[in-house]
mmCIF file of C-alpha atoms and ligand atoms in Angstrom:
data_model
loop_
_atom_site.group_PDB
_atom_site.id
_atom_site.type_symbol
_atom_site.label_atom_id
_atom_site.label_comp_id
_atom_site.label_asym_id
_atom_site.label_seq_id
_atom_site.Cartn_x
_atom_site.Cartn_y
_atom_site.Cartn_z
ATOM 1 C CA MET A 1 -23.635 17.603 1.052
ATOM 2 C CA GLU A 2 -24.953 14.790 3.285
ATOM 3 C CA ASN A 3 -22.396 12.188 4.319
ATOM 4 C CA ASP A 4 -23.983 9.315 2.375
ATOM 5 C CA GLU A 5 -24.382 11.390 -0.738
ATOM 6 C CA ARG A 6 -20.761 12.542 -0.552
ATOM 7 C CA ARG A 7 -19.536 8.986 -0.102
ATOM 8 C CA GLN A 8 -21.469 7.886 -3.184
ATOM 9 C CA LEU A 9 -19.903 10.667 -5.220
ATOM 10 C CA LEU A 10 -16.392 9.858 -3.961
ATOM 11 C CA LEU A 11 -16.955 6.164 -4.556
ATOM 12 C CA GLY A 12 -17.705 6.854 -8.209
ATOM 13 C CA LEU A 13 -14.535 8.869 -8.838
ATOM 14 C CA PRO A 14 -11.702 7.044 -10.641
ATOM 15 C CA LYS A 15 -8.980 6.448 -8.073
ATOM 16 C CA VAL A 16 -5.353 5.360 -7.987
ATOM 17 C CA ASP A 17 -4.013 3.320 -5.072
ATOM 18 C CA LEU A 18 -0.240 3.075 -4.993
ATOM 19 C CA HIS A 19 0.061 1.684 -1.486
ATOM 20 C CA ARG A 20 -2.102 -1.290 -0.573
ATOM 21 C CA HIS A 21 -0.867 -4.516 1.034
ATOM 22 C CA LEU A 22 -2.430 -7.795 -0.018
ATOM 23 C CA GLU A 23 -1.874 -9.145 3.509
ATOM 24 C CA GLY A 24 -3.920 -6.245 4.913
ATOM 25 C CA SER A 25 -6.746 -6.714 2.399
ATOM 26 C CA LEU A 26 -8.110 -10.079 3.506
ATOM 27 C CA ARG A 27 -11.895 -10.322 3.810
ATOM 28 C CA LEU A 28 -13.160 -11.239 7.258
ATOM 29 C CA GLY A 29 -15.402 -13.974 5.833
ATOM 30 C CA THR A 30 -12.458 -15.505 4.011
ATOM 31 C CA LEU A 31 -10.313 -15.442 7.143
ATOM 32 C CA LEU A 32 -13.067 -17.134 9.113
ATOM 33 C CA GLU A 33 -13.289 -19.873 6.504
ATOM 34 C CA LEU A 34 -9.511 -20.376 6.250
ATOM 35 C CA GLY A 35 -9.087 -20.220 10.022
ATOM 36 C CA ARG A 36 -11.662 -22.980 10.488
ATOM 37 C CA ARG A 37 -10.259 -25.074 7.679
ATOM 38 C CA TYR A 38 -6.745 -24.956 9.135
ATOM 39 C CA ASN A 39 -7.768 -25.107 12.798
ATOM 40 C CA LEU A 40 -6.054 -21.875 13.731
ATOM 41 C CA ASP A 41 -5.889 -20.874 17.348
ATOM 42 C CA LEU A 42 -8.362 -17.958 17.061
ATOM 43 C CA PRO A 43 -11.926 -17.185 18.214
ATOM 44 C CA LEU A 44 -13.611 -18.613 15.124
ATOM 45 C CA ASP A 45 -17.266 -18.692 16.258
ATOM 46 C CA SER A 46 -18.254 -15.814 14.025
ATOM 47 C CA GLU A 47 -16.929 -12.837 12.090
ATOM 48 C CA ALA A 48 -17.718 -10.701 15.138
ATOM 49 C CA SER A 49 -15.575 -12.823 17.448
ATOM 50 C CA LEU A 50 -12.684 -12.938 14.986
ATOM 51 C CA ALA A 51 -12.743 -9.257 14.026
ATOM 52 C CA PRO A 52 -10.824 -7.764 17.009
ATOM 53 C CA GLN A 53 -7.937 -10.189 16.387
ATOM 54 C CA VAL A 54 -7.475 -9.331 12.739
ATOM 55 C CA THR A 55 -8.740 -5.758 12.419
ATOM 56 C CA PHE A 56 -8.204 -2.509 14.297
ATOM 57 C CA ARG A 57 -11.003 -1.576 16.667
ATOM 58 C CA GLU A 58 -11.458 1.791 18.355
ATOM 59 C CA GLY A 59 -10.245 1.407 21.947
ATOM 60 C CA GLN A 60 -7.272 -0.792 21.027
ATOM 61 C CA PRO A 61 -3.806 0.710 21.553
ATOM 62 C CA ARG A 62 -2.883 2.928 18.623
ATOM 63 C CA THR A 63 0.609 1.509 18.154
ATOM 64 C CA LEU A 64 2.486 -0.043 15.277
ATOM 65 C CA ASP A 65 3.085 -3.120 17.460
ATOM 66 C CA ASN A 66 -0.644 -3.692 18.042
ATOM 67 C CA PHE A 67 -1.174 -3.371 14.345
ATOM 68 C CA LEU A 68 1.697 -5.566 13.178
ATOM 69 C CA ALA A 69 0.614 -8.349 15.561
ATOM 70 C CA LYS A 70 -2.488 -8.798 13.408
ATOM 71 C CA PHE A 71 -0.497 -10.020 10.406
ATOM 72 C CA ARG A 72 -0.431 -13.815 10.476
ATOM 73 C CA ALA A 73 1.333 -15.983 7.957
ATOM 74 C CA ASP A 74 -0.686 -19.149 8.527
ATOM 75 C CA TRP A 75 -3.812 -18.345 6.527
ATOM 76 C CA TYR A 76 -2.266 -19.484 3.284
ATOM 77 C CA ARG A 77 -1.598 -23.180 2.755
ATOM 78 C CA SER A 78 -2.137 -23.709 -0.958
ATOM 79 C CA PHE A 79 -1.849 -21.869 -4.252
ATOM 80 C CA ALA A 80 -5.651 -21.815 -4.315
ATOM 81 C CA ASP A 81 -5.663 -19.822 -1.037
ATOM 82 C CA VAL A 82 -3.160 -17.342 -2.438
ATOM 83 C CA GLU A 83 -5.105 -16.949 -5.677
ATOM 84 C CA ARG A 84 -8.325 -16.434 -3.768
ATOM 85 C CA VAL A 85 -7.048 -13.634 -1.537
ATOM 86 C CA ALA A 86 -5.368 -11.907 -4.493
ATOM 87 C CA ARG A 87 -8.569 -12.065 -6.547
ATOM 88 C CA GLU A 88 -10.697 -10.779 -3.693
ATOM 89 C CA ALA A 89 -8.295 -7.937 -2.901
ATOM 90 C CA VAL A 90 -8.495 -6.687 -6.482
ATOM 91 C CA GLU A 91 -12.276 -7.125 -6.650
ATOM 92 C CA ASP A 92 -12.630 -5.061 -3.478
ATOM 93 C CA ALA A 93 -10.343 -2.321 -4.796
ATOM 94 C CA ALA A 94 -12.292 -2.155 -8.062
ATOM 95 C CA ALA A 95 -15.543 -1.871 -6.082
ATOM 96 C CA GLU A 96 -14.063 1.228 -4.390
ATOM 97 C CA GLY A 97 -13.539 2.865 -7.768
ATOM 98 C CA VAL A 98 -9.836 2.069 -8.016
ATOM 99 C CA VAL A 99 -8.876 2.096 -11.704
ATOM 100 C CA TYR A 100 -5.155 1.626 -11.151
ATOM 101 C CA LEU A 101 -3.810 -0.464 -8.291
ATOM 102 C CA GLU A 102 -0.299 -1.333 -7.221
ATOM 103 C CA LEU A 103 -0.872 -4.268 -4.934
ATOM 104 C CA ARG A 104 2.136 -5.108 -2.789
ATOM 105 C CA PHE A 105 2.777 -8.428 -1.131
ATOM 106 C CA SER A 106 5.569 -10.235 0.655
ATOM 107 C CA PRO A 107 6.569 -13.534 -1.008
ATOM 108 C CA GLU A 108 8.493 -14.387 2.146
ATOM 109 C CA HIS A 109 5.362 -13.906 4.296
ATOM 110 C CA LEU A 110 3.121 -15.882 1.951
ATOM 111 C CA THR A 111 5.514 -18.841 1.844
ATOM 112 C CA ARG A 112 6.741 -18.864 5.455
ATOM 113 C CA GLU A 113 4.117 -21.262 6.813
ATOM 114 C CA SER A 114 2.849 -22.736 3.591
ATOM 115 C CA ARG A 115 6.289 -23.801 2.319
ATOM 116 C CA LEU A 116 5.001 -23.089 -1.159
ATOM 117 C CA GLN A 117 7.557 -22.236 -3.802
ATOM 118 C CA VAL A 118 8.262 -18.494 -4.071
ATOM 119 C CA LEU A 119 8.072 -18.286 -7.859
ATOM 120 C CA GLY A 120 4.753 -20.155 -7.857
ATOM 121 C CA VAL A 121 3.306 -17.831 -5.242
ATOM 122 C CA ILE A 122 4.340 -14.703 -7.138
ATOM 123 C CA GLN A 123 2.782 -16.134 -10.301
ATOM 124 C CA ALA A 124 -0.395 -17.088 -8.420
ATOM 125 C CA VAL A 125 -0.866 -13.582 -6.986
ATOM 126 C CA CYS A 126 -0.154 -11.873 -10.291
ATOM 127 C CA GLU A 127 -2.266 -14.133 -12.488
ATOM 128 C CA ALA A 128 -5.276 -14.148 -10.171
ATOM 129 C CA GLY A 129 -4.972 -10.426 -9.447
ATOM 130 C CA ARG A 130 -4.642 -9.479 -13.092
ATOM 131 C CA LEU A 131 -7.590 -11.612 -14.136
ATOM 132 C CA ALA A 132 -9.762 -10.017 -11.466
ATOM 133 C CA GLY A 133 -8.562 -6.603 -12.648
ATOM 134 C CA GLU A 134 -9.445 -7.354 -16.281
ATOM 135 C CA ASP A 135 -12.918 -8.471 -15.241
ATOM 136 C CA SER A 136 -13.531 -5.310 -13.236
ATOM 137 C CA GLY A 137 -11.805 -2.577 -15.269
ATOM 138 C CA CYS A 138 -8.935 -2.066 -12.844
ATOM 139 C CA GLN A 139 -5.338 -2.107 -14.090
ATOM 140 C CA VAL A 140 -3.150 -3.942 -11.579
ATOM 141 C CA ASN A 141 0.594 -4.059 -11.062
ATOM 142 C CA PHE A 142 2.509 -5.634 -8.197
ATOM 143 C CA LEU A 143 5.310 -4.736 -5.806
ATOM 144 C CA LEU A 144 7.344 -7.247 -3.819
ATOM 145 C CA THR A 145 7.558 -6.251 -0.168
ATOM 146 C CA PHE A 146 10.543 -7.163 2.004
ATOM 147 C CA ALA A 147 10.334 -6.861 5.800
ATOM 148 C CA ARG A 148 13.339 -5.119 7.359
ATOM 149 C CA GLU A 149 13.573 -7.536 10.287
ATOM 150 C CA ARG A 150 13.931 -10.519 7.970
ATOM 151 C CA LEU A 151 16.924 -9.374 5.946
ATOM 152 C CA ASP A 152 18.528 -12.391 4.326
ATOM 153 C CA ALA A 153 21.428 -11.780 1.951
ATOM 154 C CA LYS A 154 20.929 -15.178 0.314
ATOM 155 C CA SER A 155 17.191 -15.523 -0.174
ATOM 156 C CA TRP A 156 16.272 -11.888 -0.926
ATOM 157 C CA PRO A 157 18.175 -11.645 -4.236
ATOM 158 C CA ARG A 158 16.636 -14.959 -5.280
ATOM 159 C CA ILE A 159 13.143 -13.588 -4.596
ATOM 160 C CA VAL A 160 13.995 -10.564 -6.743
ATOM 161 C CA GLU A 161 15.101 -12.941 -9.529
ATOM 162 C CA ASP A 162 11.753 -14.721 -9.283
ATOM 163 C CA GLY A 163 10.001 -11.343 -9.337
ATOM 164 C CA LEU A 164 11.889 -10.424 -12.495
ATOM 165 C CA ARG A 165 10.633 -13.603 -14.123
ATOM 166 C CA CYS A 166 7.124 -12.288 -13.444
ATOM 167 C CA HIS A 167 7.736 -8.815 -14.843
ATOM 168 C CA HIS A 168 5.467 -9.707 -17.777
ATOM 169 C CA LEU A 169 2.718 -10.454 -15.236
ATOM 170 C CA GLY A 170 3.000 -6.997 -13.701
ATOM 171 C CA VAL A 171 5.772 -7.142 -11.092
ATOM 172 C CA VAL A 172 7.104 -3.604 -11.385
ATOM 173 C CA GLY A 173 8.979 -2.880 -8.179
ATOM 174 C CA VAL A 174 10.326 -3.653 -4.740
ATOM 175 C CA ASP A 175 9.191 -2.251 -1.398
ATOM 176 C CA LEU A 176 10.857 -2.204 2.023
ATOM 177 C CA ALA A 177 8.621 -2.327 5.118
ATOM 178 C CA GLY A 178 8.854 -3.055 8.833
ATOM 179 C CA ASP A 179 10.697 -1.681 11.830
ATOM 180 C CA GLU A 180 12.748 1.378 10.809
ATOM 181 C CA PHE A 181 14.061 1.948 14.333
ATOM 182 C CA ARG A 182 15.957 -1.302 14.752
ATOM 183 C CA HIS A 183 16.646 -1.933 11.074
ATOM 184 C CA PRO A 184 17.704 1.355 9.467
ATOM 185 C CA ASN A 185 18.141 1.994 5.752
ATOM 186 C CA ARG A 186 21.931 1.711 5.701
ATOM 187 C CA LEU A 187 21.619 -2.085 6.201
ATOM 188 C CA PHE A 188 19.849 -2.433 2.870
ATOM 189 C CA GLY A 189 22.159 -0.513 0.522
ATOM 190 C CA ASP A 190 23.650 -3.574 -1.190
ATOM 191 C CA PHE A 191 20.296 -5.208 -1.686
ATOM 192 C CA PHE A 192 18.739 -2.155 -3.312
ATOM 193 C CA ALA A 193 21.801 -1.628 -5.495
ATOM 194 C CA ARG A 194 21.035 -5.070 -6.941
ATOM 195 C CA VAL A 195 17.368 -4.198 -7.350
ATOM 196 C CA ARG A 196 18.246 -1.013 -9.233
ATOM 197 C CA ASP A 197 20.742 -2.934 -11.375
ATOM 198 C CA THR A 198 17.883 -4.970 -12.815
ATOM 199 C CA GLY A 199 17.039 -1.827 -14.788
ATOM 200 C CA VAL A 200 13.405 -2.919 -14.670
ATOM 201 C CA LEU A 201 12.228 -2.873 -11.076
ATOM 202 C CA HIS A 202 11.302 0.372 -9.337
ATOM 203 C CA VAL A 203 11.975 1.156 -5.678
ATOM 204 C CA THR A 204 9.625 2.368 -2.961
ATOM 205 C CA VAL A 205 10.480 2.380 0.743
ATOM 206 C CA HIS A 206 8.378 2.747 3.898
ATOM 207 C CA ALA A 207 10.215 5.560 5.692
ATOM 208 C CA GLY A 208 9.561 8.379 8.117
ATOM 209 C CA GLU A 209 6.449 6.609 9.393
ATOM 210 C CA GLY A 210 7.396 6.833 13.039
ATOM 211 C CA THR A 211 11.093 7.664 12.901
ATOM 212 C CA ASP A 212 12.465 10.933 11.563
ATOM 213 C CA ALA A 213 13.013 12.854 8.368
ATOM 214 C CA GLY A 214 16.560 11.457 8.136
ATOM 215 C CA SER A 215 15.057 8.078 7.329
ATOM 216 C CA VAL A 216 13.224 9.624 4.367
ATOM 217 C CA ALA A 217 16.456 11.224 3.176
ATOM 218 C CA SER A 218 18.474 8.002 3.408
ATOM 219 C CA ALA A 219 15.732 5.993 1.697
ATOM 220 C CA ILE A 220 16.162 8.352 -1.256
ATOM 221 C CA GLU A 221 19.919 8.886 -1.149
ATOM 222 C CA VAL A 222 21.104 5.438 -0.036
ATOM 223 C CA LEU A 223 18.415 3.105 -1.351
ATOM 224 C CA GLY A 224 17.341 5.053 -4.429
ATOM 225 C CA ALA A 225 13.672 5.240 -3.466
ATOM 226 C CA GLU A 226 11.529 6.790 -6.196
ATOM 227 C CA ARG A 227 8.564 6.874 -3.845
ATOM 228 C CA ILE A 228 8.255 6.876 -0.066
ATOM 229 C CA GLY A 229 5.643 4.950 1.906
ATOM 230 C CA HIS A 230 4.129 7.445 4.379
ATOM 231 C CA GLY A 231 7.034 9.896 4.801
ATOM 232 C CA LEU A 232 5.159 11.771 7.525
ATOM 233 C CA GLU A 233 8.295 13.136 9.125
ATOM 234 C CA THR A 234 9.336 14.905 5.927
ATOM 235 C CA VAL A 235 7.284 17.863 7.105
ATOM 236 C CA ASN A 236 9.675 18.492 9.992
ATOM 237 C CA ASP A 237 12.835 19.105 7.965
ATOM 238 C CA SER A 238 13.148 21.751 5.254
ATOM 239 C CA ARG A 239 16.244 20.059 3.795
ATOM 240 C CA VAL A 240 14.306 16.822 3.309
ATOM 241 C CA ILE A 241 11.324 18.708 1.878
ATOM 242 C CA GLU A 242 13.724 20.207 -0.651
ATOM 243 C CA LEU A 243 15.270 16.800 -1.414
ATOM 244 C CA VAL A 244 11.857 15.178 -1.968
ATOM 245 C CA ARG A 245 10.794 18.053 -4.221
ATOM 246 C CA ARG A 246 14.026 18.170 -6.226
ATOM 247 C CA ARG A 247 14.101 14.406 -6.840
ATOM 248 C CA ARG A 248 10.356 14.388 -7.628
ATOM 249 C CA VAL A 249 9.791 11.635 -5.086
ATOM 250 C CA ALA A 250 6.122 10.942 -4.441
ATOM 251 C CA LEU A 251 4.839 10.355 -0.917
ATOM 252 C CA GLU A 252 2.369 7.486 -0.571
ATOM 253 C CA MET A 253 0.350 8.752 2.382
ATOM 254 C CA CYS A 254 -2.277 6.681 4.204
ATOM 255 C CA PRO A 255 -4.072 8.966 6.696
ATOM 256 C CA ILE A 256 -6.373 6.479 8.434
ATOM 257 C CA SER A 257 -3.545 3.975 8.807
ATOM 258 C CA ASN A 258 -1.320 6.680 10.304
ATOM 259 C CA TYR A 259 -3.977 7.484 12.894
ATOM 260 C CA GLN A 260 -4.539 3.844 13.866
ATOM 261 C CA THR A 261 -0.827 3.128 14.293
ATOM 262 C CA GLY A 262 -0.422 6.246 16.435
ATOM 263 C CA CYS A 263 1.885 8.025 13.999
ATOM 264 C CA VAL A 264 -0.417 11.063 14.090
ATOM 265 C CA ASP A 265 -2.430 12.148 17.142
ATOM 266 C CA ASP A 266 -5.407 13.224 15.134
ATOM 267 C CA VAL A 267 -6.239 13.032 11.452
ATOM 268 C CA SER A 268 -6.901 16.769 11.467
ATOM 269 C CA SER A 269 -3.224 17.379 12.164
ATOM 270 C CA HIS A 270 -1.990 14.951 9.480
ATOM 271 C CA PRO A 271 0.858 16.579 7.492
ATOM 272 C CA LEU A 272 -0.579 15.764 4.038
ATOM 273 C CA PRO A 273 -2.222 19.168 3.452
ATOM 274 C CA ARG A 274 0.942 21.007 4.516
ATOM 275 C CA LEU A 275 3.177 18.855 2.301
ATOM 276 C CA ASP A 276 0.789 19.404 -0.593
ATOM 277 C CA GLU A 277 1.042 23.160 -0.025
ATOM 278 C CA GLN A 278 4.838 22.804 -0.254
ATOM 279 C CA GLN A 279 4.347 21.496 -3.809
ATOM 280 C CA LEU A 280 5.443 17.951 -3.042
ATOM 281 C CA ALA A 281 3.867 15.048 -4.915
ATOM 282 C CA VAL A 282 1.571 13.661 -2.246
ATOM 283 C CA THR A 283 -0.954 10.897 -2.792
ATOM 284 C CA ILE A 284 -3.764 9.299 -0.764
ATOM 285 C CA ASN A 285 -3.710 5.526 -0.337
ATOM 286 C CA SER A 286 -5.389 2.815 1.719
ATOM 287 C CA ASP A 287 -2.467 0.739 3.147
ATOM 288 C CA ASP A 288 -4.390 -2.185 4.742
ATOM 289 C CA PRO A 289 -8.077 -1.504 4.092
ATOM 290 C CA ALA A 290 -9.511 -4.688 5.612
ATOM 291 C CA MET A 291 -7.445 -4.350 8.771
ATOM 292 C CA HIS A 292 -8.229 -0.661 9.142
ATOM 293 C CA GLY A 293 -11.910 -1.197 8.447
ATOM 294 C CA ALA A 294 -11.499 1.761 6.115
ATOM 295 C CA ASP A 295 -11.126 1.731 2.355
ATOM 296 C CA LEU A 296 -9.643 4.245 -0.053
ATOM 297 C CA THR A 297 -12.950 6.093 -0.330
ATOM 298 C CA ASP A 298 -12.959 6.572 3.461
ATOM 299 C CA ASN A 299 -9.531 8.198 3.203
ATOM 300 C CA TYR A 300 -10.848 10.549 0.512
ATOM 301 C CA ASP A 301 -13.896 11.267 2.613
ATOM 302 C CA LEU A 302 -11.620 12.245 5.466
ATOM 303 C CA ALA A 303 -9.728 14.646 3.197
ATOM 304 C CA VAL A 304 -13.020 16.378 2.474
ATOM 305 C CA SER A 305 -14.566 16.336 5.947
ATOM 306 C CA ARG A 306 -11.438 17.051 8.007
ATOM 307 C CA TRP A 307 -9.196 19.041 5.693
ATOM 308 C CA GLY A 308 -11.852 20.768 3.622
ATOM 309 C CA PHE A 309 -10.532 19.461 0.278
ATOM 310 C CA ASP A 310 -12.762 20.072 -2.734
ATOM 311 C CA LEU A 311 -12.972 18.119 -5.996
ATOM 312 C CA GLU A 312 -10.239 20.180 -7.655
ATOM 313 C CA ARG A 313 -7.843 19.431 -4.841
ATOM 314 C CA LEU A 314 -8.690 15.718 -4.894
ATOM 315 C CA LEU A 315 -8.121 15.689 -8.640
ATOM 316 C CA HIS A 316 -4.737 17.307 -8.090
ATOM 317 C CA LEU A 317 -3.751 14.454 -5.705
ATOM 318 C CA GLU A 318 -5.122 11.829 -8.071
ATOM 319 C CA LEU A 319 -3.082 13.190 -10.967
ATOM 320 C CA ALA A 320 0.015 13.216 -8.740
ATOM 321 C CA ALA A 321 -0.593 9.523 -8.051
ATOM 322 C CA ALA A 322 -0.976 8.742 -11.757
ATOM 323 C CA ARG A 323 2.275 10.600 -12.493
ATOM 324 C CA ALA A 324 4.068 8.557 -9.814
ATOM 325 C CA ALA A 325 2.635 5.176 -10.873
ATOM 326 C CA PHE A 326 5.123 2.566 -12.055
ATOM 327 C CA VAL A 327 3.612 2.258 -15.540
ATOM 328 C CA THR A 328 4.713 2.838 -19.121
ATOM 329 C CA GLU A 329 4.236 6.321 -20.584
ATOM 330 C CA ASP A 330 1.411 5.045 -22.807
ATOM 331 C CA GLU A 331 -0.361 3.589 -19.812
ATOM 332 C CA ARG A 332 0.180 6.820 -17.882
ATOM 333 C CA ARG A 333 -1.435 8.879 -20.653
ATOM 334 C CA GLN A 334 -4.469 6.606 -20.629
ATOM 335 C CA LEU A 335 -4.684 6.720 -16.850
ATOM 336 C CA LEU A 336 -4.491 10.518 -16.754
ATOM 337 C CA GLN A 337 -7.225 10.690 -19.386
ATOM 338 C CA ARG A 338 -9.443 8.312 -17.466
ATOM 339 C CA ILE A 339 -9.053 10.305 -14.258
ATOM 340 C CA ASN A 340 -9.649 13.656 -15.927
ATOM 341 C CA ALA A 341 -12.766 12.318 -17.650
ATOM 342 C CA GLY A 342 -14.136 10.883 -14.401
ATOM 343 C CA TYR A 343 -13.671 14.134 -12.523
ATOM 344 C CA ALA A 344 -15.000 16.219 -15.421
ATOM 345 C CA ALA A 345 -18.250 14.260 -15.197
ATOM 346 C CA CYS A 346 -18.653 15.433 -11.578
ATOM 347 C CA ARG A 347 -17.454 19.004 -12.097
ATOM 348 C CA GLY A 348 -19.668 21.652 -10.608
ATOM 349 C CA GLN A 349 -20.830 19.406 -7.801
ATOM 350 C CA GLY A 350 -19.989 20.545 -4.303
ATOM 351 C CA LEU A 351 -18.894 18.098 -1.663
HETATM 352 ZN ZN1 ZN B 1 2.391 0.034 4.127
#
């Protein structure tokens, strides 16, 4: 199948994205407008001049540091800004064929420069995101992300309390992100015990992205992670493979992101196919589509062109994602049905 034709087919498939950051989903045009409005110290002549500062470009160092430096907290100055980026992120996901999205965002990041109230910001993201989802046929839930390097025993539990108040708006879990090397899982045990005590919020943890399989194991055993962000290193340790399988922990893998941050040398050698063959619940996600210049469909396209996946194998990953989604059992049944129906409509087509 020609590349364009294949992309069209993949675009039309119903997709689940469990791992997408709002802060990595900002449209270039929106950033240009906000940057000009707030006089940010950036090359704001055009989208082309701004792009290398806020998106990954081939030729830039493939390191997590290069990537993390692109996240700025000064775009957002008002609730209207926050609502706008949330709405646009969901609209863009829906346009990629995403029918269920867990959009994660950091209340701390969104309020750091703006000094907006945390509860108000969480409400703004959820209300705007949900509305955009209803308009475009995409169910949306939200995860609160906490950055390891900003651990704060006072403010973090308060943010979780505010998140709980927005459970009815779709806040379903808590995520831990950031530098695993300098801020290992053991520092976050108390915090996640409190999260789990809510009895409502789920736990997912970025782990084994550039560290080792031990970080995946401790995210599960110490923090109670039900899902792991990335988890690349799992493949190197049979004990951890067994732990992930036994606990039915799903891996939220983001192949293009992993290549751009230098966590894999080449997408062809990405561990996803091998972990899938080991009967782990692996899923394909976008991470930071605007920053990567690659959306969820591009990640699926890669699975086909580089790993030789066919429709049946993509469906298998999609169903794994639906099974790992933080939704009610009724919602899960509907989601599984929707995915099966979408794939059935394409059955018989080669890729
Ligand atoms: Zn991530």
